[in-house]
Amino acid sequence: MRWRRALVALVLGTLAAAAGVALARFAGDPGRADPVRAVSAGLRCPACQGESVADSRSPVAAAMRQVVADQLAQGRDEAEIRRWFVQRYGADVLTDPPARGARLLLWGVPVLALLAGGYAAVRTLRPGAVRTRAVRSGAARTDPARSCAVPTGPAAPGTPDVRGRRRAYRVASVGLVALVASVAIVADRLDPPARPAPADPVAVVLQLAHDLETQDRYDAAAQMYQEALRDRPDDGVRLRLAFALLRAGDGAAAQETARDVLTREPDSPDGLLVLGLAQRNSRSVEAGDTLRRFLAVAPAHPAAAEVRRLLATGPEPAGR
């Protein structure tokens, strides 16, 4: 039985070494000391190709890291933050989305096969089962009434029958390991780890900008809208940028963006609104005319009542 003890010692030593390596990696992982990086490493940057939010230097990734930091400060854990991003941007925002489809099926089959193989090994090779068969065989040989019966089990653990069972089990084990390896290779080919970025990265950026606005972080939101304009030069995005700039206190940039939209669509209600408000904040004499034109173009606009109130109170007071 020395070889069994040596085998057990080898297995235990291997497990201990693996545990030591895992602990060393865990202790040396800089992400553990930086919770923002640890969470960001599991998020994919929508503006980059194959980079995580933790590694990317893009403005989008910087904004996403800030969102992660804000949520950690609010007491949310990593799982809650990941769910928050998935709900808004889809599962592809994760660097390691959960297995699904053929990949999940192909990984489930070998697990079941391993469990079945382990159960068969316990039933076939456990010492109690071997001793029971040996006792039954010995009883059959010593019982006069069964002296002519053919033994139904091996006489001892070292008999050819037991050796044959063990040999068959070893061959089956090798085949099972080969099956698991083959399935892993096939699963990776069917569903490669390098998944593409989300289908519409601009939509992700716009949603992120909206989330930043709800947090009153208008400077960061304006930066996100500018990032979206690089890939989608749309007047709707420009108007959202103009409003973010106005709320961030950059009236000059807000006026410039609104005028850019109005050159293509002179009667744009939102363009006139943001231009008139920016002019009023800068105490321009043109503010009244622009806001009255806005009311003429869109008298039922949701902001019309507030604009009428502003016009009734007169120009923006000095010093604001």
mmCIF file of C-alpha atoms in Angstrom:
data_model
loop_
_atom_site.group_PDB
_atom_site.id
_atom_site.type_symbol
_atom_site.label_atom_id
_atom_site.label_comp_id
_atom_site.label_asym_id
_atom_site.label_seq_id
_atom_site.Cartn_x
_atom_site.Cartn_y
_atom_site.Cartn_z
ATOM 1 C CA MET A 1 0.000 0.000 0.000
ATOM 2 C CA ARG A 2 3.007 2.307 -0.062
ATOM 3 C CA TRP A 3 2.221 3.478 -3.555
ATOM 4 C CA ARG A 4 -1.236 4.603 -2.403
ATOM 5 C CA ARG A 5 0.246 6.661 0.407
ATOM 6 C CA ALA A 6 2.767 8.157 -1.972
ATOM 7 C CA LEU A 7 -0.030 9.024 -4.411
ATOM 8 C CA VAL A 8 -2.108 10.679 -1.667
ATOM 9 C CA ALA A 9 0.938 12.642 -0.494
ATOM 10 C CA LEU A 10 1.611 13.777 -4.067
ATOM 11 C CA VAL A 11 -1.990 14.941 -4.556
ATOM 12 C CA LEU A 12 -2.014 16.819 -1.238
ATOM 13 C CA GLY A 13 1.325 18.433 -2.052
ATOM 14 C CA THR A 14 0.050 19.551 -5.451
ATOM 15 C CA LEU A 15 -3.094 21.050 -3.919
ATOM 16 C CA ALA A 16 -1.054 22.854 -1.258
ATOM 17 C CA ALA A 17 1.287 24.279 -3.898
ATOM 18 C CA ALA A 18 -1.662 25.443 -6.021
ATOM 19 C CA ALA A 19 -3.256 27.083 -2.990
ATOM 20 C CA GLY A 20 0.022 28.840 -2.189
ATOM 21 C CA VAL A 21 0.335 30.169 -5.717
ATOM 22 C CA ALA A 22 -3.283 31.384 -5.665
ATOM 23 C CA LEU A 23 -2.745 33.175 -2.349
ATOM 24 C CA ALA A 24 0.453 34.767 -3.611
ATOM 25 C CA ARG A 25 -1.300 36.036 -6.737
ATOM 26 C CA PHE A 26 -4.215 37.318 -4.689
ATOM 27 C CA ALA A 27 -1.908 39.128 -2.285
ATOM 28 C CA GLY A 28 0.147 40.584 -5.125
ATOM 29 C CA ASP A 29 -2.802 41.672 -7.240
ATOM 30 C CA PRO A 30 -2.796 45.492 -7.313
ATOM 31 C CA GLY A 31 -6.528 45.424 -8.008
ATOM 32 C CA ARG A 32 -7.152 44.178 -4.474
ATOM 33 C CA ALA A 33 -5.551 47.317 -3.052
ATOM 34 C CA ASP A 34 -7.460 49.527 -5.511
ATOM 35 C CA PRO A 35 -11.151 48.587 -5.486
ATOM 36 C CA VAL A 36 -11.940 50.990 -8.345
ATOM 37 C CA ARG A 37 -9.403 49.234 -10.577
ATOM 38 C CA ALA A 38 -10.627 45.822 -9.437
ATOM 39 C CA VAL A 39 -14.187 46.617 -10.564
ATOM 40 C CA SER A 40 -13.120 48.544 -13.680
ATOM 41 C CA ALA A 41 -11.007 45.611 -14.858
ATOM 42 C CA GLY A 42 -14.231 43.655 -15.348
ATOM 43 C CA LEU A 43 -15.796 46.330 -17.584
ATOM 44 C CA ARG A 44 -15.134 46.780 -21.290
ATOM 45 C CA CYS A 45 -14.362 50.242 -22.641
ATOM 46 C CA PRO A 46 -16.932 50.989 -25.389
ATOM 47 C CA ALA A 47 -14.600 53.446 -27.119
ATOM 48 C CA CYS A 48 -11.654 51.035 -27.341
ATOM 49 C CA GLN A 49 -10.956 47.704 -28.966
ATOM 50 C CA GLY A 50 -10.199 44.944 -26.492
ATOM 51 C CA GLU A 51 -9.316 47.191 -23.541
ATOM 52 C CA SER A 52 -10.873 47.210 -20.113
ATOM 53 C CA VAL A 53 -12.057 50.368 -18.389
ATOM 54 C CA ALA A 54 -9.171 49.970 -15.934
ATOM 55 C CA ASP A 55 -6.525 50.031 -18.692
ATOM 56 C CA SER A 56 -8.034 52.454 -21.205
ATOM 57 C CA ARG A 57 -7.008 56.120 -21.286
ATOM 58 C CA SER A 58 -10.047 57.321 -23.218
ATOM 59 C CA PRO A 59 -12.365 59.959 -21.697
ATOM 60 C CA VAL A 60 -15.200 57.411 -21.741
ATOM 61 C CA ALA A 61 -13.218 54.999 -19.598
ATOM 62 C CA ALA A 62 -12.249 57.824 -17.246
ATOM 63 C CA ALA A 63 -15.921 58.715 -16.789
ATOM 64 C CA MET A 64 -16.833 55.072 -16.195
ATOM 65 C CA ARG A 65 -14.091 54.768 -13.573
ATOM 66 C CA GLN A 66 -15.515 57.826 -11.844
ATOM 67 C CA VAL A 67 -18.968 56.232 -11.857
ATOM 68 C CA VAL A 68 -17.461 53.103 -10.283
ATOM 69 C CA ALA A 69 -15.734 55.214 -7.625
ATOM 70 C CA ASP A 70 -18.980 57.072 -6.864
ATOM 71 C CA GLN A 71 -20.930 53.859 -6.463
ATOM 72 C CA LEU A 72 -18.269 52.302 -4.244
ATOM 73 C CA ALA A 73 -18.422 55.416 -2.073
ATOM 74 C CA GLN A 74 -22.182 54.894 -1.815
ATOM 75 C CA GLY A 75 -21.570 51.432 -0.345
ATOM 76 C CA ARG A 76 -22.333 49.261 -3.364
ATOM 77 C CA ASP A 77 -20.327 46.081 -3.857
ATOM 78 C CA GLU A 78 -18.781 44.783 -7.082
ATOM 79 C CA ALA A 79 -21.749 42.590 -8.032
ATOM 80 C CA GLU A 80 -24.211 45.479 -7.654
ATOM 81 C CA ILE A 81 -22.050 47.791 -9.764
ATOM 82 C CA ARG A 82 -21.700 45.173 -12.499
ATOM 83 C CA ARG A 83 -25.498 44.728 -12.553
ATOM 84 C CA TRP A 84 -25.923 48.511 -12.776
ATOM 85 C CA PHE A 85 -23.738 48.672 -15.905
ATOM 86 C CA VAL A 86 -25.363 45.596 -17.465
ATOM 87 C CA GLN A 87 -28.859 47.040 -16.994
ATOM 88 C CA ARG A 88 -27.863 50.190 -18.889
ATOM 89 C CA TYR A 89 -25.374 48.977 -21.477
ATOM 90 C CA GLY A 90 -26.040 45.255 -21.903
ATOM 91 C CA ALA A 91 -24.020 42.164 -20.968
ATOM 92 C CA ASP A 92 -21.313 42.959 -23.530
ATOM 93 C CA VAL A 93 -20.079 45.765 -21.289
ATOM 94 C CA LEU A 94 -18.506 43.011 -19.154
ATOM 95 C CA THR A 95 -15.088 41.662 -20.079
ATOM 96 C CA ASP A 96 -16.229 38.191 -18.974
ATOM 97 C CA PRO A 97 -19.963 37.893 -19.769
ATOM 98 C CA PRO A 98 -21.628 34.754 -18.393
ATOM 99 C CA ALA A 99 -21.420 31.596 -20.498
ATOM 100 C CA ARG A 100 -24.446 30.994 -22.672
ATOM 101 C CA GLY A 101 -25.617 28.968 -25.638
ATOM 102 C CA ALA A 102 -23.347 26.253 -26.964
ATOM 103 C CA ARG A 103 -20.510 27.247 -24.649
ATOM 104 C CA LEU A 104 -22.627 26.665 -21.560
ATOM 105 C CA LEU A 105 -23.851 23.312 -22.875
ATOM 106 C CA LEU A 106 -20.374 22.130 -23.808
ATOM 107 C CA TRP A 107 -19.008 22.987 -20.396
ATOM 108 C CA GLY A 108 -21.933 21.322 -18.633
ATOM 109 C CA VAL A 109 -21.462 17.964 -20.363
ATOM 110 C CA PRO A 110 -17.921 17.303 -19.071
ATOM 111 C CA VAL A 111 -18.908 18.317 -15.545
ATOM 112 C CA LEU A 112 -21.655 15.714 -15.547
ATOM 113 C CA ALA A 113 -19.255 13.184 -17.082
ATOM 114 C CA LEU A 114 -16.680 13.836 -14.348
ATOM 115 C CA LEU A 115 -19.285 13.398 -11.631
ATOM 116 C CA ALA A 116 -20.452 10.148 -13.170
ATOM 117 C CA GLY A 117 -16.858 8.934 -13.526
ATOM 118 C CA GLY A 118 -16.077 9.751 -9.907
ATOM 119 C CA TYR A 119 -19.146 7.904 -8.697
ATOM 120 C CA ALA A 120 -18.224 4.880 -10.793
ATOM 121 C CA ALA A 121 -14.668 4.953 -9.418
ATOM 122 C CA VAL A 122 -15.901 4.990 -5.831
ATOM 123 C CA ARG A 123 -18.279 2.117 -6.503
ATOM 124 C CA THR A 124 -15.678 0.061 -8.371
ATOM 125 C CA LEU A 125 -12.399 0.651 -6.554
ATOM 126 C CA ARG A 126 -13.292 1.379 -2.935
ATOM 127 C CA PRO A 127 -11.618 -1.132 -0.555
ATOM 128 C CA GLY A 128 -14.897 -2.088 1.097
ATOM 129 C CA ALA A 129 -16.383 -3.263 -2.175
ATOM 130 C CA VAL A 130 -13.269 -5.298 -3.000
ATOM 131 C CA ARG A 131 -13.241 -6.937 0.447
ATOM 132 C CA THR A 132 -16.950 -7.745 0.202
ATOM 133 C CA ARG A 133 -16.452 -9.483 -3.141
ATOM 134 C CA ALA A 134 -13.464 -11.351 -1.742
ATOM 135 C CA VAL A 135 -15.420 -12.564 1.330
ATOM 136 C CA ARG A 136 -18.320 -13.652 -0.831
ATOM 137 C CA SER A 137 -15.963 -15.527 -3.142
ATOM 138 C CA GLY A 138 -14.200 -17.219 -0.208
ATOM 139 C CA ALA A 139 -17.510 -18.223 1.311
ATOM 140 C CA ALA A 140 -18.572 -19.747 -1.967
ATOM 141 C CA ARG A 141 -15.397 -21.854 -2.109
ATOM 142 C CA THR A 142 -15.650 -23.086 1.517
ATOM 143 C CA ASP A 143 -19.376 -23.795 1.522
ATOM 144 C CA PRO A 144 -19.909 -27.438 0.531
ATOM 145 C CA ALA A 145 -23.306 -26.630 -0.836
ATOM 146 C CA ARG A 146 -21.729 -24.074 -3.170
ATOM 147 C CA SER A 147 -18.464 -25.879 -3.881
ATOM 148 C CA CYS A 148 -19.467 -26.428 -7.459
ATOM 149 C CA ALA A 149 -20.610 -22.882 -7.974
ATOM 150 C CA VAL A 150 -18.580 -20.589 -10.139
ATOM 151 C CA PRO A 151 -17.175 -17.657 -8.103
ATOM 152 C CA THR A 152 -19.002 -14.447 -8.812
ATOM 153 C CA GLY A 153 -16.270 -12.088 -7.622
ATOM 154 C CA PRO A 154 -12.503 -11.860 -7.261
ATOM 155 C CA ALA A 155 -10.818 -13.812 -4.493
ATOM 156 C CA ALA A 156 -8.491 -11.013 -3.478
ATOM 157 C CA PRO A 157 -7.533 -7.513 -4.506
ATOM 158 C CA GLY A 158 -4.584 -8.763 -6.476
ATOM 159 C CA THR A 159 -6.521 -11.175 -8.691
ATOM 160 C CA PRO A 160 -6.583 -10.664 -12.465
ATOM 161 C CA ASP A 161 -10.248 -9.614 -12.308
ATOM 162 C CA VAL A 162 -9.519 -6.655 -10.003
ATOM 163 C CA ARG A 163 -6.440 -5.697 -11.978
ATOM 164 C CA GLY A 164 -8.536 -5.751 -15.127
ATOM 165 C CA ARG A 165 -11.143 -3.505 -13.539
ATOM 166 C CA ARG A 166 -8.504 -1.029 -12.466
ATOM 167 C CA ARG A 167 -6.859 -1.081 -15.854
ATOM 168 C CA ALA A 168 -10.213 -0.426 -17.523
ATOM 169 C CA TYR A 169 -10.891 2.404 -15.108
ATOM 170 C CA ARG A 170 -7.537 4.037 -15.874
ATOM 171 C CA VAL A 171 -8.178 3.830 -19.609
ATOM 172 C CA ALA A 172 -11.648 5.299 -19.124
ATOM 173 C CA SER A 173 -10.175 8.110 -16.997
ATOM 174 C CA VAL A 174 -7.684 9.026 -19.709
ATOM 175 C CA GLY A 175 -10.497 9.055 -22.252
ATOM 176 C CA LEU A 176 -12.606 11.264 -19.985
ATOM 177 C CA VAL A 177 -9.777 13.777 -19.552
ATOM 178 C CA ALA A 178 -9.330 13.836 -23.330
ATOM 179 C CA LEU A 179 -13.064 14.469 -23.707
ATOM 180 C CA VAL A 180 -12.951 17.405 -21.282
ATOM 181 C CA ALA A 181 -9.964 18.946 -23.083
ATOM 182 C CA SER A 182 -11.632 18.512 -26.478
ATOM 183 C CA VAL A 183 -14.840 20.098 -25.260
ATOM 184 C CA ALA A 184 -12.913 23.052 -23.824
ATOM 185 C CA ILE A 185 -11.174 23.636 -27.158
ATOM 186 C CA VAL A 186 -14.428 23.370 -29.102
ATOM 187 C CA ALA A 187 -16.230 25.666 -26.675
ATOM 188 C CA ASP A 188 -13.572 28.345 -27.032
ATOM 189 C CA ARG A 189 -13.795 28.134 -30.812
ATOM 190 C CA LEU A 190 -17.577 28.369 -30.795
ATOM 191 C CA ASP A 191 -17.591 31.299 -28.393
ATOM 192 C CA PRO A 192 -14.135 32.953 -28.379
ATOM 193 C CA PRO A 193 -13.121 34.950 -25.301
ATOM 194 C CA ALA A 194 -12.288 38.046 -27.363
ATOM 195 C CA ARG A 195 -15.816 39.324 -27.753
ATOM 196 C CA PRO A 196 -16.467 42.453 -29.807
ATOM 197 C CA ALA A 197 -17.305 45.756 -28.209
ATOM 198 C CA PRO A 198 -20.988 46.614 -27.671
ATOM 199 C CA ALA A 199 -22.961 46.917 -30.917
ATOM 200 C CA ASP A 200 -23.476 50.676 -30.590
ATOM 201 C CA PRO A 201 -20.714 52.328 -28.543
ATOM 202 C CA VAL A 202 -22.185 55.777 -29.211
ATOM 203 C CA ALA A 203 -25.399 54.717 -27.474
ATOM 204 C CA VAL A 204 -23.323 53.640 -24.475
ATOM 205 C CA VAL A 205 -21.565 57.006 -24.382
ATOM 206 C CA LEU A 206 -24.851 58.918 -24.643
ATOM 207 C CA GLN A 207 -26.374 56.881 -21.822
ATOM 208 C CA LEU A 208 -23.308 57.508 -19.712
ATOM 209 C CA ALA A 209 -23.557 61.249 -20.419
ATOM 210 C CA HIS A 210 -27.210 61.210 -19.362
ATOM 211 C CA ASP A 211 -26.302 59.401 -16.139
ATOM 212 C CA LEU A 212 -23.654 62.028 -15.428
ATOM 213 C CA GLU A 213 -26.214 64.799 -15.939
ATOM 214 C CA THR A 214 -28.537 63.185 -13.394
ATOM 215 C CA GLN A 215 -25.613 63.431 -10.962
ATOM 216 C CA ASP A 216 -25.203 67.165 -11.783
ATOM 217 C CA ARG A 217 -21.787 66.473 -13.293
ATOM 218 C CA TYR A 218 -22.326 68.607 -16.370
ATOM 219 C CA ASP A 219 -18.669 69.134 -17.251
ATOM 220 C CA ALA A 220 -18.133 65.363 -17.495
ATOM 221 C CA ALA A 221 -21.427 64.960 -19.386
ATOM 222 C CA ALA A 222 -20.377 67.610 -21.918
ATOM 223 C CA GLN A 223 -17.129 65.731 -22.461
ATOM 224 C CA MET A 224 -19.090 62.567 -23.176
ATOM 225 C CA TYR A 225 -21.329 64.360 -25.689
ATOM 226 C CA GLN A 226 -18.243 65.688 -27.449
ATOM 227 C CA GLU A 227 -16.888 62.135 -27.561
ATOM 228 C CA ALA A 228 -20.156 60.930 -29.108
ATOM 229 C CA LEU A 229 -20.066 63.711 -31.741
ATOM 230 C CA ARG A 230 -16.774 62.383 -33.079
ATOM 231 C CA ASP A 231 -18.525 59.214 -34.228
ATOM 232 C CA ARG A 232 -22.023 60.589 -34.743
ATOM 233 C CA PRO A 233 -22.146 64.238 -35.932
ATOM 234 C CA ASP A 234 -25.841 64.629 -35.163
ATOM 235 C CA ASP A 235 -27.653 67.859 -34.297
ATOM 236 C CA GLY A 236 -29.598 66.095 -31.555
ATOM 237 C CA VAL A 237 -26.324 65.259 -29.831
ATOM 238 C CA ARG A 238 -25.113 68.827 -30.386
ATOM 239 C CA LEU A 239 -28.180 70.217 -28.646
ATOM 240 C CA ARG A 240 -27.646 67.908 -25.676
ATOM 241 C CA LEU A 241 -24.053 69.100 -25.594
ATOM 242 C CA ALA A 242 -25.230 72.729 -25.673
ATOM 243 C CA PHE A 243 -27.553 72.183 -22.699
ATOM 244 C CA ALA A 244 -24.781 70.423 -20.748
ATOM 245 C CA LEU A 245 -22.389 73.301 -21.480
ATOM 246 C CA LEU A 246 -25.010 75.823 -20.391
ATOM 247 C CA ARG A 247 -25.586 73.993 -17.092
ATOM 248 C CA ALA A 248 -21.823 73.679 -16.613
ATOM 249 C CA GLY A 249 -21.554 77.482 -16.830
ATOM 250 C CA ASP A 250 -19.800 77.647 -20.202
ATOM 251 C CA GLY A 251 -22.231 80.025 -21.898
ATOM 252 C CA ALA A 252 -19.911 80.965 -24.751
ATOM 253 C CA ALA A 253 -19.451 77.348 -25.840
ATOM 254 C CA ALA A 254 -23.193 76.743 -25.426
ATOM 255 C CA GLN A 255 -23.998 79.690 -27.725
ATOM 256 C CA GLU A 256 -21.500 78.530 -30.313
ATOM 257 C CA THR A 257 -22.938 75.004 -30.340
ATOM 258 C CA ALA A 258 -26.534 76.286 -30.547
ATOM 259 C CA ARG A 259 -25.697 78.646 -33.416
ATOM 260 C CA ASP A 260 -24.099 75.723 -35.254
ATOM 261 C CA VAL A 261 -27.400 73.853 -35.082
ATOM 262 C CA LEU A 262 -29.445 76.925 -36.055
ATOM 263 C CA THR A 263 -27.414 77.447 -39.222
ATOM 264 C CA ARG A 264 -28.907 74.179 -40.504
ATOM 265 C CA GLU A 265 -32.286 74.396 -38.763
ATOM 266 C CA PRO A 266 -33.171 78.059 -38.086
ATOM 267 C CA ASP A 267 -36.442 77.199 -36.340
ATOM 268 C CA SER A 268 -35.088 74.546 -34.000
ATOM 269 C CA PRO A 269 -36.981 75.135 -30.710
ATOM 270 C CA ASP A 270 -34.246 73.642 -28.525
ATOM 271 C CA GLY A 271 -31.574 75.513 -30.442
ATOM 272 C CA LEU A 272 -33.389 78.822 -29.886
ATOM 273 C CA LEU A 273 -34.040 77.950 -26.237
ATOM 274 C CA VAL A 274 -30.456 77.164 -25.301
ATOM 275 C CA LEU A 275 -29.147 80.136 -27.316
ATOM 276 C CA GLY A 276 -31.595 82.534 -25.641
ATOM 277 C CA LEU A 277 -30.809 81.228 -22.156
ATOM 278 C CA ALA A 278 -27.065 81.438 -22.787
ATOM 279 C CA GLN A 279 -27.470 85.006 -24.084
ATOM 280 C CA ARG A 280 -29.531 85.939 -21.030
ATOM 281 C CA ASN A 281 -26.882 84.527 -18.683
ATOM 282 C CA SER A 282 -24.302 86.709 -20.429
ATOM 283 C CA ARG A 283 -26.713 89.697 -20.294
ATOM 284 C CA SER A 284 -26.799 90.030 -24.076
ATOM 285 C CA VAL A 285 -29.345 92.424 -25.535
ATOM 286 C CA GLU A 286 -30.262 89.728 -28.058
ATOM 287 C CA ALA A 287 -31.597 87.376 -25.377
ATOM 288 C CA GLY A 288 -35.151 88.781 -25.343
ATOM 289 C CA ASP A 289 -35.568 88.573 -29.118
ATOM 290 C CA THR A 290 -34.217 85.019 -29.227
ATOM 291 C CA LEU A 291 -36.512 83.812 -26.421
ATOM 292 C CA ARG A 292 -39.568 85.520 -27.975
ATOM 293 C CA ARG A 293 -38.757 83.820 -31.258
ATOM 294 C CA PHE A 294 -38.579 80.559 -29.361
ATOM 295 C CA LEU A 295 -42.108 81.127 -27.987
ATOM 296 C CA ALA A 296 -43.398 81.950 -31.461
ATOM 297 C CA VAL A 297 -41.950 78.751 -32.899
ATOM 298 C CA ALA A 298 -42.918 76.420 -30.029
ATOM 299 C CA PRO A 299 -45.634 77.974 -27.825
ATOM 300 C CA ALA A 300 -46.512 74.564 -26.329
ATOM 301 C CA HIS A 301 -42.925 73.611 -25.513
ATOM 302 C CA PRO A 302 -42.493 72.262 -21.927
ATOM 303 C CA ALA A 303 -40.156 75.175 -21.176
ATOM 304 C CA ALA A 304 -42.492 77.828 -22.633
ATOM 305 C CA ALA A 305 -44.103 78.763 -19.292
ATOM 306 C CA GLU A 306 -40.709 79.282 -17.617
ATOM 307 C CA VAL A 307 -39.497 81.375 -20.565
ATOM 308 C CA ARG A 308 -42.572 83.607 -20.296
ATOM 309 C CA ARG A 309 -41.825 84.076 -16.610
ATOM 310 C CA LEU A 310 -38.209 85.008 -17.381
ATOM 311 C CA LEU A 311 -39.287 87.544 -19.997
ATOM 312 C CA ALA A 312 -41.745 89.061 -17.555
ATOM 313 C CA THR A 313 -39.023 89.566 -14.931
ATOM 314 C CA GLY A 314 -36.792 91.417 -17.351
ATOM 315 C CA PRO A 315 -33.130 90.848 -18.266
ATOM 316 C CA GLU A 316 -30.704 88.760 -16.212
ATOM 317 C CA PRO A 317 -29.587 90.742 -13.123
ATOM 318 C CA ALA A 318 -26.010 92.026 -13.155
ATOM 319 C CA GLY A 319 -23.394 89.936 -11.399
ATOM 320 C CA ARG A 320 -24.851 86.581 -12.329
#
